Short mmCIF file of C-alpha atoms in Angstrom, two decimals:
data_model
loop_
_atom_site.label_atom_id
_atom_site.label_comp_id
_atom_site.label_asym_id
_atom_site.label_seq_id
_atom_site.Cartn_x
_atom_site.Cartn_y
_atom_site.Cartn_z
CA UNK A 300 22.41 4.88 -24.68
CA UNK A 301 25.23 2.68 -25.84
CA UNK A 302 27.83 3.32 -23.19
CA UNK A 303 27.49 0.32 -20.73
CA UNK A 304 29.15 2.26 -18.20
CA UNK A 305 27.20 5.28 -18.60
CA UNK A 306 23.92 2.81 -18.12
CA UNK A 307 25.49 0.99 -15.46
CA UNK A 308 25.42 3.97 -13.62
CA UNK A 309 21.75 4.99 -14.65
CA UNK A 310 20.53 1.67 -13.17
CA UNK A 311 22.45 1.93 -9.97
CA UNK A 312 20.35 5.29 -9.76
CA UNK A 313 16.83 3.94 -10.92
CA UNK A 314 17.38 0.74 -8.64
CA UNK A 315 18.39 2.59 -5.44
CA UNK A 316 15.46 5.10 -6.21
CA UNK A 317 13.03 1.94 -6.23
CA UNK A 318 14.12 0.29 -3.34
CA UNK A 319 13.30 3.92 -2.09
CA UNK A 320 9.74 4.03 -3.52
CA UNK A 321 8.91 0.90 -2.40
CA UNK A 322 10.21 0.78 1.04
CA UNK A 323 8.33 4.41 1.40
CA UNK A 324 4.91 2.60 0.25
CA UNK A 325 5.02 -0.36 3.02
CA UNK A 326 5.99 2.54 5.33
CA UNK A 327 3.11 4.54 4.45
CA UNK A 328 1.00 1.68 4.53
CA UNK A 329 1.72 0.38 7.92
CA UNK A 330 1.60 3.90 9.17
CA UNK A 331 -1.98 3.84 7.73
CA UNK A 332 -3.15 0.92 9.93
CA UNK A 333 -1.75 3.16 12.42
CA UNK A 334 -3.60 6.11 11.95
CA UNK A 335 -6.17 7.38 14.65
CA UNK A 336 -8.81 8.34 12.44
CA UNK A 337 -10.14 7.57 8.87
CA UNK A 338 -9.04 10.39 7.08
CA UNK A 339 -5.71 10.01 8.03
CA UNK A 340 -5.74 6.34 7.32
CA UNK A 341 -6.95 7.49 3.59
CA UNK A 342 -4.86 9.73 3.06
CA UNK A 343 -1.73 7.60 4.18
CA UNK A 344 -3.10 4.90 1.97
CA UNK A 345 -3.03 7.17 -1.00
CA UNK A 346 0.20 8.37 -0.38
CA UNK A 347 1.60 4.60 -0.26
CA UNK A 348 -0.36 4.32 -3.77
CA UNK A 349 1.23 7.13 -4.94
CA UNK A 350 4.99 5.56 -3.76
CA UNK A 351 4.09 2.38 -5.48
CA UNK A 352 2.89 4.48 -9.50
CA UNK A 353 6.43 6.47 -8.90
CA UNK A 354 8.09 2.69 -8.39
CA UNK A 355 5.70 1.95 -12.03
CA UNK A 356 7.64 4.97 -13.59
CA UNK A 357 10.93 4.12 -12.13
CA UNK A 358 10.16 0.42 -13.94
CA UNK A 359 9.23 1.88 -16.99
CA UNK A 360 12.82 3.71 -17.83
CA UNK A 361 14.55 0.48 -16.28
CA UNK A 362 12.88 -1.87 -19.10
CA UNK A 363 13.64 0.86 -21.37
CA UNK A 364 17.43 0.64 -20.64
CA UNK A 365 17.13 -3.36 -21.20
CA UNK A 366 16.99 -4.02 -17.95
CA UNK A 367 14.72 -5.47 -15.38
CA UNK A 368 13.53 -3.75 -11.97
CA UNK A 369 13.80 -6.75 -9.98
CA UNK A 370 17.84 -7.06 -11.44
CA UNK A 371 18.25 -2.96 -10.81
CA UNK A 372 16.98 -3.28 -7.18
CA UNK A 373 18.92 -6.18 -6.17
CA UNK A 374 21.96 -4.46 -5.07
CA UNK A 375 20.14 -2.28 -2.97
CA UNK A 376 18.07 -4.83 -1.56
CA UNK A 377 18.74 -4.44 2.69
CA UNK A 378 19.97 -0.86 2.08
CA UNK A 379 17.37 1.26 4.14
CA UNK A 380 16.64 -1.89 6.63
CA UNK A 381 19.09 -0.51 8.77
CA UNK A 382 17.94 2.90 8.40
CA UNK A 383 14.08 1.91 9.16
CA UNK A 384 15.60 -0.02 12.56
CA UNK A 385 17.51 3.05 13.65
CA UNK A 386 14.84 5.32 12.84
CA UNK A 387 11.62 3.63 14.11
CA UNK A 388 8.79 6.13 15.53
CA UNK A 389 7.81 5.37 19.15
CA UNK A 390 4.18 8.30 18.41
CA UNK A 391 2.00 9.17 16.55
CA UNK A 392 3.18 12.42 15.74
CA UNK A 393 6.76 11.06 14.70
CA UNK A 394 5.30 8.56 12.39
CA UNK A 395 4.34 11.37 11.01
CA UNK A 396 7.32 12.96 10.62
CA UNK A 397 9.13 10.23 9.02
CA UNK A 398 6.16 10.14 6.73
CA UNK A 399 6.92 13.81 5.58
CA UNK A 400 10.69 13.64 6.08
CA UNK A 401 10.45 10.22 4.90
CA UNK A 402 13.49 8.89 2.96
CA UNK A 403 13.67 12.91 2.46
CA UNK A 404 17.62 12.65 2.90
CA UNK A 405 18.39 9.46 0.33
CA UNK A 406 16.12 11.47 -2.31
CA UNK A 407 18.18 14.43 -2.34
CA UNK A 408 21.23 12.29 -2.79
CA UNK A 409 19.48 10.22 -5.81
CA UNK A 410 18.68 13.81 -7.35
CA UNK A 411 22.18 15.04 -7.07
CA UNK A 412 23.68 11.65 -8.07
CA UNK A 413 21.28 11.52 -11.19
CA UNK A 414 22.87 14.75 -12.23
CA UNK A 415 25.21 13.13 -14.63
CA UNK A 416 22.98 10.83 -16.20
CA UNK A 417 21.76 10.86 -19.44
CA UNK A 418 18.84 13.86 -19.98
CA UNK A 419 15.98 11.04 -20.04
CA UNK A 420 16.90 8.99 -16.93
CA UNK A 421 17.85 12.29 -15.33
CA UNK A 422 14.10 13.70 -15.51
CA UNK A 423 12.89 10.68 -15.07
CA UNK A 424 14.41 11.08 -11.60
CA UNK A 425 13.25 14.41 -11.11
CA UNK A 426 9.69 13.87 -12.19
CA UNK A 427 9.49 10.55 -9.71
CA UNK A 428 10.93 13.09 -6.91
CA UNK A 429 9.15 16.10 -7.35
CA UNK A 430 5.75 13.91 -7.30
CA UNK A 431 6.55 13.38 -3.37
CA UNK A 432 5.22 15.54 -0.40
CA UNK A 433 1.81 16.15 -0.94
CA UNK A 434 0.82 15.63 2.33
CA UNK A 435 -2.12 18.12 3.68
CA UNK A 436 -3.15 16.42 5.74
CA UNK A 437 0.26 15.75 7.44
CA UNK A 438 1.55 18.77 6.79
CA UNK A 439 -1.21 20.56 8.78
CA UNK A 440 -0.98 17.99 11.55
CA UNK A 441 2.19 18.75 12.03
CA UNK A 442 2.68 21.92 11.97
CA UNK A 443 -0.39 22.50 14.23
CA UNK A 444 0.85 20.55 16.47
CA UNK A 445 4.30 22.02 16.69
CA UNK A 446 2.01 25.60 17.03
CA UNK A 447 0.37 24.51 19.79
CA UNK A 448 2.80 22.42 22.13
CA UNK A 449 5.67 23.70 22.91
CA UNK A 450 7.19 21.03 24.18
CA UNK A 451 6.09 18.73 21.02
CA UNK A 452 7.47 20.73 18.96
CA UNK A 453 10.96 20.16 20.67
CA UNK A 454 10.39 16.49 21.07
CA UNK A 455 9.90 16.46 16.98
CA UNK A 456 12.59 19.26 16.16
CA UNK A 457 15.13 16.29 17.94
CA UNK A 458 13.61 13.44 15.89
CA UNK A 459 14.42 15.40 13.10
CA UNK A 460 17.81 15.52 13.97
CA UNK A 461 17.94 12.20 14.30
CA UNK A 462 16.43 11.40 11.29
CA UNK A 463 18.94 13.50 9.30
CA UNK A 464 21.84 12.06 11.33
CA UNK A 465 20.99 8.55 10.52
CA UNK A 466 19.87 8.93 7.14
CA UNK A 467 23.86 10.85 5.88
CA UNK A 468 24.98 7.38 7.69
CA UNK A 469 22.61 5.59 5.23
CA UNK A 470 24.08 7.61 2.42
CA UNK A 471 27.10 7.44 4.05
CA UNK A 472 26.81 3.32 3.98
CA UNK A 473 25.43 3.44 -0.13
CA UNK A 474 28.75 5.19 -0.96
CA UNK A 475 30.59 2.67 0.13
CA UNK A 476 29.09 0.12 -0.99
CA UNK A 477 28.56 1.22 -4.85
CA UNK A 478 31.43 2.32 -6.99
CA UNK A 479 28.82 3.61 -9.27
CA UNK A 480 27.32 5.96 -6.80
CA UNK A 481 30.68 7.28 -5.89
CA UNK A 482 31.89 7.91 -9.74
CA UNK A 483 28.88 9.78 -10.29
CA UNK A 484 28.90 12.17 -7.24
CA UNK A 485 32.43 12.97 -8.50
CA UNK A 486 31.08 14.02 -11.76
CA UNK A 487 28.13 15.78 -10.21
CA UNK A 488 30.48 17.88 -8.35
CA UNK A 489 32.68 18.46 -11.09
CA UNK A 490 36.51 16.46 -11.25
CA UNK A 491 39.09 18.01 -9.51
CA UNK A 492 37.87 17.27 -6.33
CA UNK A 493 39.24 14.75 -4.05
CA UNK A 494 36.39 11.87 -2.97
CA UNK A 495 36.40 13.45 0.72
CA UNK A 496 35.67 16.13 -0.41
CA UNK A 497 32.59 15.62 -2.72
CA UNK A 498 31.03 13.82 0.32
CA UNK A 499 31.69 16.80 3.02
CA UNK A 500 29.87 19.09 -0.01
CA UNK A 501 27.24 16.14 -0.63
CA UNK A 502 26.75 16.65 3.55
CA UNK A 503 26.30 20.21 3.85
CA UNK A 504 23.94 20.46 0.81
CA UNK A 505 21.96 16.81 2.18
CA UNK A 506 21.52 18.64 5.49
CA UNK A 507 20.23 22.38 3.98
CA UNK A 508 17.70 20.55 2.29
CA UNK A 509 16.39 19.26 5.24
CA UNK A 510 16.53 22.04 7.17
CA UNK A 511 14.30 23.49 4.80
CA UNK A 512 11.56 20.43 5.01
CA UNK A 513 11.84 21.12 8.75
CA UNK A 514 11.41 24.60 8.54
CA UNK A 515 8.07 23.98 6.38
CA UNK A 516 6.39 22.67 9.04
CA UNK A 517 7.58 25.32 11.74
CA UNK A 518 10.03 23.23 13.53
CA UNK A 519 13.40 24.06 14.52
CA UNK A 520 16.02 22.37 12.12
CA UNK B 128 -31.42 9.20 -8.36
CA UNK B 129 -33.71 11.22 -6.32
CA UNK B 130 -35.15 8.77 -4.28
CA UNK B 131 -33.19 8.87 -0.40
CA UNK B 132 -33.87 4.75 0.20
CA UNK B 133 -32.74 3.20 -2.58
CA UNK B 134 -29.73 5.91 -2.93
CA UNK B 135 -28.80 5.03 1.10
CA UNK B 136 -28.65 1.43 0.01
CA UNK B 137 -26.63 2.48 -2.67
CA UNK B 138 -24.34 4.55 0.04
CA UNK B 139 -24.54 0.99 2.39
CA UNK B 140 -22.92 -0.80 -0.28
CA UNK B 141 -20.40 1.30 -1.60
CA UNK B 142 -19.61 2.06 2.00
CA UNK B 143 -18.69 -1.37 2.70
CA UNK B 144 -17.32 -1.83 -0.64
CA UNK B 145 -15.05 0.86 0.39
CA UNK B 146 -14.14 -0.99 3.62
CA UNK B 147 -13.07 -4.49 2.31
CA UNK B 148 -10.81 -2.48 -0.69
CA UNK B 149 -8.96 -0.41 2.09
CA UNK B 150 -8.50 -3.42 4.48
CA UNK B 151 -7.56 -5.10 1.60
CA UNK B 152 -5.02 -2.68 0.39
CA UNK B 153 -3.77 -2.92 4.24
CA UNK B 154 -3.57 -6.67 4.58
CA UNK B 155 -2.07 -7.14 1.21
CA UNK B 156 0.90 -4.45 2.31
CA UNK B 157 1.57 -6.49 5.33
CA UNK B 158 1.71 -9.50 3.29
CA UNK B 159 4.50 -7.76 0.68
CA UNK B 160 6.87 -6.82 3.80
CA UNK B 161 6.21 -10.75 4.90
CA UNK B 162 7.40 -11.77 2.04
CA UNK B 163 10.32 -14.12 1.64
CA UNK B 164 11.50 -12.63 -2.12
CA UNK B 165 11.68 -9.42 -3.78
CA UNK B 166 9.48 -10.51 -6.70
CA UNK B 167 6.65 -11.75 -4.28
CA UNK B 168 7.37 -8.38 -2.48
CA UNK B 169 6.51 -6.00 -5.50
CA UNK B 170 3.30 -8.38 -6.70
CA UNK B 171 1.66 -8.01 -3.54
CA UNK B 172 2.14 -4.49 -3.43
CA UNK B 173 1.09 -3.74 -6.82
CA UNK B 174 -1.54 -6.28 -6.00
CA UNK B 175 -1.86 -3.35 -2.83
CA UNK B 176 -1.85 -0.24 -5.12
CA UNK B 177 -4.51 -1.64 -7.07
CA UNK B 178 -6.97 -1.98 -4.27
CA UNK B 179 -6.49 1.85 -3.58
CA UNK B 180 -7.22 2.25 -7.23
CA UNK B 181 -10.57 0.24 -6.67
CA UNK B 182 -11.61 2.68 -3.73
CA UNK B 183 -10.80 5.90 -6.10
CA UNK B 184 -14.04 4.28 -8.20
CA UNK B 185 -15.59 3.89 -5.53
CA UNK B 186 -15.22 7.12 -4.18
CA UNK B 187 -16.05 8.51 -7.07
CA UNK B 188 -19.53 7.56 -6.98
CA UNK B 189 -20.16 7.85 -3.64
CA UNK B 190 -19.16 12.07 -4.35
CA UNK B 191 -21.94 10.96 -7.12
CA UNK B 192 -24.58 10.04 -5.03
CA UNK B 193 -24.20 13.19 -2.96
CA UNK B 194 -22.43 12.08 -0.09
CA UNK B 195 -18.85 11.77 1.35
CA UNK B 196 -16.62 8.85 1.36
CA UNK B 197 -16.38 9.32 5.09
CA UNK B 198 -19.44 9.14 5.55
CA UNK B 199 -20.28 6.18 3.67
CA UNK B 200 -17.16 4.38 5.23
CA UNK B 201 -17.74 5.31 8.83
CA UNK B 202 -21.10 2.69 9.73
CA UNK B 203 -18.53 -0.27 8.57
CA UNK B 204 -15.26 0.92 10.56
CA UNK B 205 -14.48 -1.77 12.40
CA UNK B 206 -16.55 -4.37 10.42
CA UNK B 207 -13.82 -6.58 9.32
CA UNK B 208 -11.21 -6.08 12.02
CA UNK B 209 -12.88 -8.97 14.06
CA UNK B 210 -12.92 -11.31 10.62
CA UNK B 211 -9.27 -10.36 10.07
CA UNK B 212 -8.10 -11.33 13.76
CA UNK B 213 -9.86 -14.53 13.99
CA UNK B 214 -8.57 -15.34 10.20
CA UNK B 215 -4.41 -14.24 11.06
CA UNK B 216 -2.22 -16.46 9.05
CA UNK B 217 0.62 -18.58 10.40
CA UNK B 218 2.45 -19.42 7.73
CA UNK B 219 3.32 -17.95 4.18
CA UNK B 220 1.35 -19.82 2.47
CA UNK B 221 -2.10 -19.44 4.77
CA UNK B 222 -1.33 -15.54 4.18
CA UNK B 223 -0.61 -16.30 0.14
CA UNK B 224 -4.23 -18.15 0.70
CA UNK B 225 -5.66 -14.77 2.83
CA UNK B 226 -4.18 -13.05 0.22
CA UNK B 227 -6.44 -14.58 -2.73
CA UNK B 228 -9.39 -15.97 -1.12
CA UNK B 229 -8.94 -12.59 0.53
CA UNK B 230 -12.13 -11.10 1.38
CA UNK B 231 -13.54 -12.92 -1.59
CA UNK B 232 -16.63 -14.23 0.17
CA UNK B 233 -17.49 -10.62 1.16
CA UNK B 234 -16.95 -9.29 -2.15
CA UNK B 235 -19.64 -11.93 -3.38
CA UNK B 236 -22.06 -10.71 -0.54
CA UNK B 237 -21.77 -7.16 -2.18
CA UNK B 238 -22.54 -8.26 -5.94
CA UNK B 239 -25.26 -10.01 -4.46
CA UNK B 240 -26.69 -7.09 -2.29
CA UNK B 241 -25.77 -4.59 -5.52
CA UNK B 242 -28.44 -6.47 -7.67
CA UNK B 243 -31.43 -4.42 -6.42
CA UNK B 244 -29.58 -1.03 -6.52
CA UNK B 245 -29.73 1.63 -9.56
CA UNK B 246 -27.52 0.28 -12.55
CA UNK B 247 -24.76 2.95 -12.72
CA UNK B 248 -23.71 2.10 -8.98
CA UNK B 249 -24.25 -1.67 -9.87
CA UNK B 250 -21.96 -1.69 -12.99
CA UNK B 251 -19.23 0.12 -10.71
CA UNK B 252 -19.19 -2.63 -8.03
CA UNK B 253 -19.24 -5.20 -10.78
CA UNK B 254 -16.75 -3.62 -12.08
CA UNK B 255 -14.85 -3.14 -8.68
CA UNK B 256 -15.12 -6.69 -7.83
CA UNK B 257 -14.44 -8.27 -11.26
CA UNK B 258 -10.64 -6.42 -11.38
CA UNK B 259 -9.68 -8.68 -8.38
CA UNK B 260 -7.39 -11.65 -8.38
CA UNK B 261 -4.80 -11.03 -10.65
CA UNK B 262 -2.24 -12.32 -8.43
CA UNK B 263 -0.65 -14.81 -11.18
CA UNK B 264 2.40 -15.34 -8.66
CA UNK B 265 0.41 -15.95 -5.67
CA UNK B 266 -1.79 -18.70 -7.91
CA UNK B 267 0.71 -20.69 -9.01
CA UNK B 268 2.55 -20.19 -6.11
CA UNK B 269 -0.51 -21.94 -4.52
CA UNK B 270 -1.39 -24.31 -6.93
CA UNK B 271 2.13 -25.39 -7.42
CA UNK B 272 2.45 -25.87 -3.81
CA UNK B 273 -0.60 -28.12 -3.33
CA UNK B 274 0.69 -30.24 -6.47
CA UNK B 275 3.95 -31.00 -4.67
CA UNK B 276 2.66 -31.56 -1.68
CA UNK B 277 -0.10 -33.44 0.07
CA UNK B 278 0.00 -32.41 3.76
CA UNK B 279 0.44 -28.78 2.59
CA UNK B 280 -2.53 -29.05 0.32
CA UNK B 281 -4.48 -30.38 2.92
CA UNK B 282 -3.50 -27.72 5.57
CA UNK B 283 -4.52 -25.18 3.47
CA UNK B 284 -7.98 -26.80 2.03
CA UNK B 285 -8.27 -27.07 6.17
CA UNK B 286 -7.34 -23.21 6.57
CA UNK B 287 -10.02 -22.70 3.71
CA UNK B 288 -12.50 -23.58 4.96
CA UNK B 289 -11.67 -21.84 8.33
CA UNK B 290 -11.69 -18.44 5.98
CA UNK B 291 -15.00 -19.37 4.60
CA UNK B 292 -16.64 -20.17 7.88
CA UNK B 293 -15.05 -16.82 9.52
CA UNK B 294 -16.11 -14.62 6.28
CA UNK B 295 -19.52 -16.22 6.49
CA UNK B 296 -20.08 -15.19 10.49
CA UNK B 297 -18.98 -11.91 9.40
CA UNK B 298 -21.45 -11.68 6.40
CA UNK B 299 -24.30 -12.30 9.41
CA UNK B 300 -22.99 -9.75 11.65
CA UNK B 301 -23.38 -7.70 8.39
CA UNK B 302 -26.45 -8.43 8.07
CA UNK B 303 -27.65 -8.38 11.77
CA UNK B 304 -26.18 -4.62 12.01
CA UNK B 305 -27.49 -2.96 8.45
CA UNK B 306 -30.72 -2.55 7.80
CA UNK B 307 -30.44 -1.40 4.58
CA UNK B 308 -28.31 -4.54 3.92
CA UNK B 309 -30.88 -6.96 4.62
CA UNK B 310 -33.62 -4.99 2.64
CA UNK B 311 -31.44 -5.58 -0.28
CA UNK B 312 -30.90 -9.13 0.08
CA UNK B 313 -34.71 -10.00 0.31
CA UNK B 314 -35.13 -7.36 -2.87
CA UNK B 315 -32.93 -9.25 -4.49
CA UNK B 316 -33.71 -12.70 -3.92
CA UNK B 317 -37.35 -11.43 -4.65
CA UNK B 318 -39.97 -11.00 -2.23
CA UNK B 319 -42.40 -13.52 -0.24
CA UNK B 320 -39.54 -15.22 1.09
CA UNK B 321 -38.78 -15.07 4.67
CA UNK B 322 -35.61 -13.21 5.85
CA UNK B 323 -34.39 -16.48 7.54
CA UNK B 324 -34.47 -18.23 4.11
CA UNK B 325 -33.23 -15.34 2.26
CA UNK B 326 -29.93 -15.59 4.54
CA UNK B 327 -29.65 -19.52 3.95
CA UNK B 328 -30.17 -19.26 0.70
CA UNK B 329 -27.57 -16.24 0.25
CA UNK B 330 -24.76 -18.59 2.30
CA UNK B 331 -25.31 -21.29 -0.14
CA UNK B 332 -24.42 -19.13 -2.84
CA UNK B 333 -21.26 -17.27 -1.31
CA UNK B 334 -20.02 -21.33 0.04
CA UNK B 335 -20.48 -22.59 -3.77
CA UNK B 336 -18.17 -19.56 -5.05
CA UNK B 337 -15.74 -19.93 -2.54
CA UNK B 338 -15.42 -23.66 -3.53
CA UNK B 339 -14.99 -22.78 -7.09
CA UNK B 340 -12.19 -20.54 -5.71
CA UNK B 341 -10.27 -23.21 -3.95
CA UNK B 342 -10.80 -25.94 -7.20
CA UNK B 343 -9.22 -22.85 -9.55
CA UNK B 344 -5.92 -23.20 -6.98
CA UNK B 345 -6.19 -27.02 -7.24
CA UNK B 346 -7.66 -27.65 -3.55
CA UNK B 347 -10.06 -29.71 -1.88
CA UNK B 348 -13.06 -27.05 -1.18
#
C-alpha cells in the first residue's frame, strides 16, 4: 500500500483495535482474580490470553504496514479509560456481562470503520473480531441466571443499557477526536451523506448489534 | 504409567505447577495495568499471556495422566495467596522485582520435587520452568536502576531477600501440607537421610539460586 493516506487510516484502525484487545485482556484478567470458583477463573484467564494473541495479530499487520504497535496505539492511549470508569461492575454477574458485552459496541464500530480499508487490513480486522465471544462458560452463567431470577435478569437487562449508552459516547468521543475515523465512516457509508448523518446510521446499526448480543443470552435489550 | 503413587506425585506437582503459572499470569496482569508506560504495559502482559501458555502444557499432561486440571489444581487453591499478601509491592520497582524473582524460588522447589517423577512429566516441567524470565525490559529496567542508584539498589537487594524469606516459609507450608510433596523430596535427595535434613538441605539449594538471580540483575543477594 503506497497511499500514505490510505495507511494512515489503516493504522488509526489497527491501533484503536489494540488499545481494544489489550484493555479487554487486563479486564478479563482482573475479572479472573475475581471469579468465585476455579473454572471460572480459567476460563477468564484464557479468554484474557486469547485478547492478548488477537493484540499479536493486530501487531503483525501493523509491522507489516512499516509501522510500530506501540506508535499505532498511541493516539488511542486513554480512549476507553473513561469508558471502564463509567462502566465499572458493582457484581458478579455484571462483571460478567461486560465480559461478554465487553468492548462489544467499539468492535462493531472498528468493523464498520475497517470497511474501506485495503482487503488485507480489512480481514485482518475481521478475523481479530470474529475470534471474540467464546465464552461457555459465561454465556451459560448468564443466561441461567437471567432464567432463573427474575429480578436479575432486569437488574442485567439495565446494565446493558447502560453499557450500550456509554459505550456510543465512547464512539461518540473517538469520532471526534480522529479525523481518520471520521473520513472513513463517510466512505463506509458511501459519500453523499452529510457527517450527522453517517453517525445517526453508525447509532442505529451500533445499537441492533447489541441488541442481538443481549438477546443471546435471554435478556431484554 | 500405571502405577497410582508415583502418577499422584506426578498430579501433586503439576497441580502446583499449575498454581504458581495462573497466579503468575494474575500478578503479572496487575503489574501491566500498574505500569507507568505503554511499552512496559504490553511486556508484562505478553510476559502474562505466556504464563497461560505454560498452564496449556501443563494441562495437557495432567488430561495425560488421567485426571482433570481441576482436580489437580484444587489441593493448592489458596497456596500462594498468603505468600503473595505478605510479599505486596510498594513501589514499581519492588513489583518489576516480584515480577522477575516472581515465584522463582517456588518454581525451583518444583524442578527439584520433579526429579523423582516419570521422565515425560519431568521434561514438561523442565520445560515449563526453563521458558520463564524473558522479561528483557523488566531486567534492564532493574539492572539499570541499581547501576544508577545506590539507595535504590539497596532497597531492593533488602526487598529480595524479604521475597526469598517469604517464598521459603511458603515452600515449608508446602511441604508441611503434601504428603506426596515431601516423599518426593527425600526420593530425590536419595534415601537414609532424615526428612529434617532433606528440608535444610533443599533451602540451601533454592537460597543459592535465588542469589544467582539477584547477581544476574546486578544486586547484592
Amino acid at each position: 500500500m503506497t497511499d500514505p493516506h490510505a495507511q494512515g487510516n489503516a493504522l488509526a484502525v489497527l491501533g484503536l483495535l489494540a488499545h481494544t484487545e489489550l484493555a479487554s485482556f487486563s479486564r478479563l484478567a482482573a475479572d479472573a482474580v475475581a471469579a468465585p470458583a476455579l473454572d471460572q477463573r480459567l476460563e477468564l484467564s484464557r479468554m484474557a490470553a486469547m485478547a492478548m494473541g488477537r493484540l499479536e495479530l493486530v501487531d503483525s499487520r501493523v509491522t507489516d504496514l512499516g509501522s510500530g504497535l506501540q506508535a499505532a496505539m498511541g493516539p488511542f492511549a486513554g480512549a476507553l479509560v473513561d469508558l471502564d470508569a463509567r462502566t465499572a461492575p458493582s457484581t458478579w454477574t455484571e462483571r460478567l456481562l461486560n465480559a461478554y458485552v465487553g468492548y462489544g459496541v467499539v468492535d462493531d464500530f472498528c468493523r464498520v470503520v475497517a470497511g474501506p480499508l485495503d482487503p488485507t487490513t480489512r480481514d485482518l480486522v475481521d478475523e481479530v473480531l470474529a475470534d471474540d465471544g467464546h465464552a461457555g462458560l459465561v454465556v451459560e452463567t448468564l443466561a441461567g441466571a437471567g432464567t432463573r431470577d427474575g429480578t436479575l435478569a432486569s437488574r442485567l437487562a439495565l446494565w446493558g443499557r447502560r453499557l450500550v449508552g456509554e459505550s456510543l459516547g465512547a464512539v461518540q468521543r473517538l469520532l471526534a477526536d480522529h479525523p481518520a475515523l471520521r473520513d472513513l465512516l463517510v466512505q463506509a457509508q458511501g459519500s453523499g451523506g452529510v457527517p450527522g448523518d453517517a453517525q445517526q446510521r453508525l447509532f442505529s446499526t451500533l445499537t441492533a448489534e447489541h441488541s442481538r448480543r443481549m438477546e443471546r443470552l435471554g435478556l431484554t435489550p
